[in-house]
Structures are given as C-alpha cells and as structure tokens.
Backbone as a chain_set.jsonl record, in Angstrom:
{"seq": "PAFDPGALHTFLYTLRGAPGPSPRTLVSQLRVPILVLWGVADPWASFHCGRYAGKKFPEWNSRVRLEPLAAGHCPMCECSELCNQRILTF", "coords": {"N": [[0.797, -1.219, 0.0], [2.065, 1.215, 0.509], [3.207, 2.107, -1.821], [1.167, 2.572, -3.52], [-0.851, 4.526, -5.819], [-1.336, 7.807, -4.689], [-0.641, 7.263, -2.091], [1.475, 8.615, -0.812], [0.386, 11.184, -0.451], [-1.68, 10.536, 1.328], [-0.23, 9.565, 3.57], [1.193, 11.905, 4.28], [-0.92, 13.642, 4.833], [-2.032, 12.383, 7.041], [0.091, 12.496, 8.896], [0.548, 15.232, 9.143], [-1.812, 16.308, 9.959], [-4.283, 17.552, 12.326], [-4.041, 16.38, 15.679], [-6.324, 15.448, 17.043], [-8.679, 14.058, 19.485], [-7.236, 12.68, 22.49], [-6.083, 9.268, 23.03], [-6.753, 8.487, 25.642], [-8.929, 10.154, 26.261], [-10.796, 9.279, 24.336], [-11.068, 6.487, 24.913], [-12.058, 6.566, 27.518], [-14.622, 7.428, 27.074], [-16.099, 5.34, 26.043], [-18.978, 3.258, 26.023], [-19.745, 0.677, 25.854], [-18.906, -2.837, 26.06], [-15.537, -3.513, 25.204], [-13.186, -5.199, 23.263], [-9.777, -5.308, 23.125], [-7.233, -6.209, 21.126], [-3.913, -6.407, 21.277], [-0.764, -6.116, 19.865], [2.125, -6.792, 21.488], [4.662, -6.313, 20.598], [4.526, -4.177, 18.913], [5.958, -1.723, 16.976], [5.146, 0.9, 16.578], [2.91, 1.69, 18.071], [3.07, 1.727, 21.24], [2.816, -0.792, 23.68], [3.788, -1.083, 26.268], [5.022, 1.318, 27.169], [5.208, 4.927, 27.171], [3.194, 7.873, 26.643], [0.531, 7.202, 26.089], [0.234, 4.391, 26.606], [-0.803, 1.12, 25.679], [-1.399, -0.704, 27.713], [-2.59, 0.776, 29.67], [-5.23, 1.203, 29.04], [-7.444, -0.324, 30.279], [-7.414, 0.91, 32.785], [-8.471, 3.363, 32.266], [-11.03, 2.84, 31.498], [-13.367, 0.645, 32.663], [-14.749, -1.078, 31.044], [-13.15, -2.042, 29.1], [-11.533, -4.811, 27.808], [-8.446, -5.995, 27.735], [-6.26, -7.704, 25.661], [-3.186, -8.735, 25.46], [-1.019, -9.696, 22.842], [1.417, -11.885, 21.379], [2.702, -10.356, 19.092], [3.178, -7.984, 16.399], [2.483, -4.846, 14.91], [0.233, -5.559, 13.438], [-1.66, -7.723, 14.53], [-3.882, -9.132, 13.628], [-3.113, -10.106, 11.204], [-0.682, -11.358, 11.7], [-1.187, -13.306, 13.651], [-3.717, -14.579, 13.057], [-5.525, -16.713, 13.582], [-5.484, -16.929, 16.389], [-6.42, -14.363, 17.059], [-9.026, -14.502, 15.964], [-10.086, -16.542, 17.571], [-10.04, -15.297, 20.118], [-11.829, -13.206, 19.644], [-14.214, -14.591, 19.104], [-14.692, -15.798, 21.594], [-15.14, -13.616, 23.134]], "CA": [[0.0, 0.0, 0.0], [2.885, 2.421, 0.577], [3.57, 2.525, -3.168], [-0.05, 2.78, -4.301], [-1.086, 5.926, -6.19], [-1.975, 8.588, -3.638], [-0.19, 6.86, -0.761], [2.28, 9.686, -0.218], [-0.559, 12.208, -0.011], [-2.375, 10.011, 2.503], [0.702, 9.562, 4.691], [1.464, 13.286, 4.672], [-2.15, 14.168, 5.426], [-2.149, 11.772, 8.361], [1.145, 12.968, 9.785], [0.492, 16.685, 9.299], [-3.134, 16.713, 10.411], [-4.504, 17.802, 13.753], [-4.003, 15.099, 16.381], [-7.638, 15.008, 17.513], [-8.725, 13.712, 20.905], [-6.242, 11.703, 22.943], [-6.631, 7.934, 23.282], [-7.359, 8.451, 26.981], [-10.243, 10.777, 26.153], [-11.69, 8.41, 23.566], [-11.322, 5.232, 25.634], [-12.883, 6.837, 28.692], [-15.991, 7.707, 26.637], [-16.761, 4.122, 25.564], [-20.087, 2.835, 26.881], [-20.033, -0.734, 25.562], [-17.702, -3.665, 26.247], [-14.589, -3.419, 24.092], [-12.051, -6.112, 23.261], [-8.607, -4.726, 22.469], [-6.173, -7.172, 20.852], [-2.756, -5.52, 21.089], [0.533, -6.749, 19.665], [3.062, -6.187, 22.437], [5.892, -5.959, 19.885], [4.197, -3.119, 17.964], [6.985, -0.682, 17.044], [4.574, 2.233, 16.397], [1.942, 1.977, 19.136], [3.663, 0.995, 22.347], [1.966, -1.415, 24.69], [4.393, -0.997, 27.592], [5.505, 2.625, 27.622], [4.708, 6.072, 26.426], [2.112, 8.648, 27.242], [-0.727, 6.485, 25.908], [0.541, 2.963, 26.492], [-1.994, 0.283, 25.594], [-1.706, -1.395, 28.961], [-3.352, 1.685, 30.531], [-6.624, 1.314, 28.598], [-8.416, -0.751, 31.294], [-7.44, 1.883, 33.879], [-9.261, 4.501, 31.826], [-12.418, 2.42, 31.315], [-13.506, -0.737, 33.131], [-15.394, -1.893, 30.006], [-12.118, -2.497, 28.163], [-10.818, -6.061, 28.073], [-7.202, -5.917, 26.973], [-5.621, -8.996, 25.407], [-1.879, -8.593, 24.809], [-0.653, -10.83, 21.994], [2.808, -11.944, 20.908], [2.621, -9.917, 17.698], [3.585, -6.611, 16.165], [1.47, -3.84, 14.644], [-0.958, -6.143, 12.792], [-1.883, -9.076, 15.044], [-4.904, -9.826, 12.853], [-2.414, -10.772, 10.107], [0.414, -12.163, 12.232], [-1.721, -14.463, 14.399], [-5.149, -14.452, 12.766], [-6.312, -17.748, 14.259], [-5.593, -16.534, 17.789], [-7.32, -13.213, 17.108], [-10.383, -14.995, 15.734], [-10.488, -17.277, 18.778], [-10.314, -14.316, 21.187], [-13.044, -12.478, 19.284], [-15.357, -15.495, 19.27], [-14.96, -16.035, 23.011], [-15.524, -12.342, 23.738]], "C": [[0.838, 1.281, 0.0], [3.251, 2.946, -0.806], [2.353, 2.714, -4.069], [-0.177, 4.246, -4.699], [-1.823, 6.652, -5.057], [-1.499, 8.263, -2.234], [0.602, 7.963, -0.074], [1.372, 10.792, 0.324], [-1.268, 11.775, 1.27], [-1.479, 10.022, 3.728], [0.956, 10.982, 5.197], [0.246, 13.921, 5.344], [-2.315, 13.656, 6.856], [-1.137, 12.36, 9.335], [1.068, 14.47, 10.061], [-0.834, 17.175, 9.875], [-3.188, 16.969, 11.905], [-4.585, 16.457, 14.481], [-5.362, 14.577, 16.837], [-7.592, 14.655, 18.988], [-7.678, 12.659, 21.261], [-6.89, 10.327, 23.095], [-7.312, 7.848, 24.654], [-8.767, 9.049, 26.956], [-11.225, 9.855, 25.444], [-12.054, 7.139, 24.324], [-12.242, 5.474, 26.825], [-14.339, 7.097, 28.327], [-16.758, 6.467, 26.176], [-17.828, 3.673, 26.549], [-20.516, 1.397, 26.621], [-18.777, -1.546, 25.839], [-16.833, -3.629, 24.99], [-13.476, -4.427, 24.299], [-10.923, -5.454, 22.485], [-7.548, -5.811, 22.345], [-4.944, -6.367, 20.45], [-1.482, -6.34, 20.935], [1.578, -6.067, 20.54], [4.398, -5.802, 21.786], [5.643, -4.873, 18.834], [5.232, -2.001, 18.069], [6.418, 0.743, 16.962], [3.607, 2.63, 17.509], [2.328, 1.133, 20.345], [2.631, 0.441, 23.32], [2.476, -1.097, 26.088], [4.754, 0.404, 28.065], [4.929, 3.734, 26.762], [3.535, 6.716, 27.123], [0.773, 7.924, 27.183], [-0.47, 4.999, 25.699], [-0.746, 2.149, 26.525], [-2.383, -0.362, 26.912], [-2.501, -0.528, 29.938], [-4.843, 1.721, 30.188], [-7.634, 0.845, 29.648], [-8.482, 0.187, 32.509], [-8.359, 3.047, 33.529], [-10.728, 4.144, 31.666], [-12.528, 0.941, 31.689], [-14.184, -1.648, 32.112], [-14.39, -2.468, 29.007], [-11.507, -3.796, 28.67], [-9.611, -6.075, 27.15], [-6.555, -7.284, 26.883], [-4.285, -8.761, 24.703], [-1.52, -9.868, 24.049], [0.817, -10.747, 21.595], [2.809, -11.637, 19.41], [3.117, -8.482, 17.622], [2.385, -5.714, 15.924], [0.168, -4.425, 14.087], [-1.22, -7.559, 13.287], [-2.927, -9.85, 14.244], [-4.308, -10.528, 11.642], [-1.375, -11.757, 10.635], [-0.052, -13.399, 12.993], [-3.239, -14.448, 14.285], [-6.001, -15.492, 13.487], [-6.525, -17.393, 15.73], [-6.533, -15.342, 17.946], [-8.775, -13.65, 16.932], [-10.908, -15.734, 16.965], [-10.856, -16.308, 19.907], [-11.592, -13.542, 20.912], [-14.273, -13.348, 19.516], [-15.691, -15.744, 20.739], [-15.345, -14.758, 23.75], [-17.024, -12.177, 23.682]], "O": [[0.37, 2.323, -0.46], [3.575, 4.126, -0.946], [2.503, 2.99, -5.259], [0.331, 5.121, -3.998], [-2.82, 6.151, -4.537], [-1.911, 8.92, -1.278], [0.416, 8.215, 1.116], [1.576, 11.275, 1.437], [-1.433, 12.575, 2.191], [-1.905, 10.437, 4.806], [0.936, 11.229, 6.403], [0.386, 14.658, 6.321], [-2.689, 14.404, 7.759], [-1.48, 12.683, 10.472], [1.492, 14.92, 11.125], [-0.955, 18.345, 10.239], [-2.26, 16.644, 12.645], [-5.143, 15.499, 13.946], [-5.527, 13.368, 17.001], [-6.598, 14.915, 19.666], [-7.29, 11.848, 20.42], [-8.105, 10.228, 23.269], [-8.346, 7.194, 24.79], [-9.688, 8.503, 27.565], [-12.354, 9.674, 25.899], [-13.224, 6.758, 24.372], [-13.118, 4.655, 27.104], [-15.211, 6.996, 29.19], [-17.964, 6.549, 25.942], [-17.616, 3.702, 27.761], [-21.55, 0.957, 27.125], [-17.68, -0.987, 25.851], [-17.332, -3.706, 23.867], [-12.891, -4.504, 25.379], [-11.093, -5.087, 21.323], [-7.023, -6.283, 23.353], [-4.936, -5.719, 19.403], [-1.165, -7.166, 21.79], [1.878, -4.888, 20.348], [5.174, -5.045, 22.369], [6.477, -4.676, 17.951], [5.375, -1.392, 19.13], [7.138, 1.7, 17.247], [3.51, 3.81, 17.844], [1.951, -0.034, 20.448], [1.696, 1.134, 23.722], [1.68, -0.865, 26.999], [4.786, 0.646, 29.271], [4.255, 3.491, 25.762], [2.965, 6.17, 28.068], [-0.029, 8.017, 28.113], [-0.919, 4.423, 24.708], [-1.662, 2.442, 27.293], [-3.568, -0.544, 27.193], [-3.029, -1.037, 30.926], [-5.639, 2.227, 30.979], [-8.609, 1.555, 29.894], [-9.509, 0.244, 33.186], [-8.961, 3.649, 34.419], [-11.587, 5.026, 31.691], [-11.859, 0.093, 31.1], [-14.198, -2.866, 32.291], [-14.751, -3.29, 28.165], [-11.029, -3.877, 29.801], [-9.749, -6.157, 25.93], [-6.327, -7.944, 27.898], [-4.25, -8.603, 23.482], [-1.697, -10.976, 24.554], [1.382, -9.658, 21.49], [2.905, -12.537, 18.576], [3.432, -7.854, 18.634], [1.386, -5.8, 16.637], [-0.894, -3.828, 14.259], [-1.022, -8.513, 12.534], [-2.874, -11.078, 14.18], [-4.92, -11.449, 11.101], [-1.207, -12.849, 10.092], [0.622, -14.428, 12.977], [-3.952, -14.321, 15.281], [-7.095, -15.174, 13.954], [-7.63, -17.542, 16.252], [-7.353, -15.314, 18.864], [-9.651, -13.209, 17.675], [-12.064, -15.555, 17.349], [-11.876, -16.488, 20.572], [-12.355, -13.251, 21.832], [-15.267, -12.88, 20.069], [-16.864, -15.886, 21.086], [-15.829, -14.821, 24.88], [-17.551, -11.164, 24.141]]}, "num_chains": 1, "name": "protein.A"}
C-alpha cells in the first residue's frame, strides 16, 4: 500500500493533520464492552511505555478487556487464528 497511487498524499495528510482527541479521552468515553487485541511488539503503538501505552486502557475504562498478543502492529495478520479465537470467546 505504501507505493499505491496517492499513498504519499495520505501519509502526509495523516502525519500533518490535527491530532484530535487523545486515546485516553476516547477510551474513557466508551459505553459498551470493548475487546482490544494488542501486539506487544508493535513498534509504532507501544503497549508498555509512552504517554498512551496500551496497557493503561483498562485503567481509563472498566469496560475495556485488553488482550496482549505476541505480535507486532498487525496481530490480525500475524496471528489471525488466535485473534479470531479471542473475538469469538468475547
């Protein structure tokens, strides 16, 4: 996808755009049960550290069920069977 026509424009738009609400703000507003499947080896969205670490999501909203997975940024591709199993049991 990075080499698709229009990809550069999309990346620049995403990176230069306004940040919008913080993850903490958004997660705290959820009113339904949410399953979060998070790859702990994600190099772009840190699970363990940072201002908005994934492991903090349940602290911000008790409706969040966080499932850390041995995967990177795309667990649905890297361990699809495990993701499907977790979704079905949720």
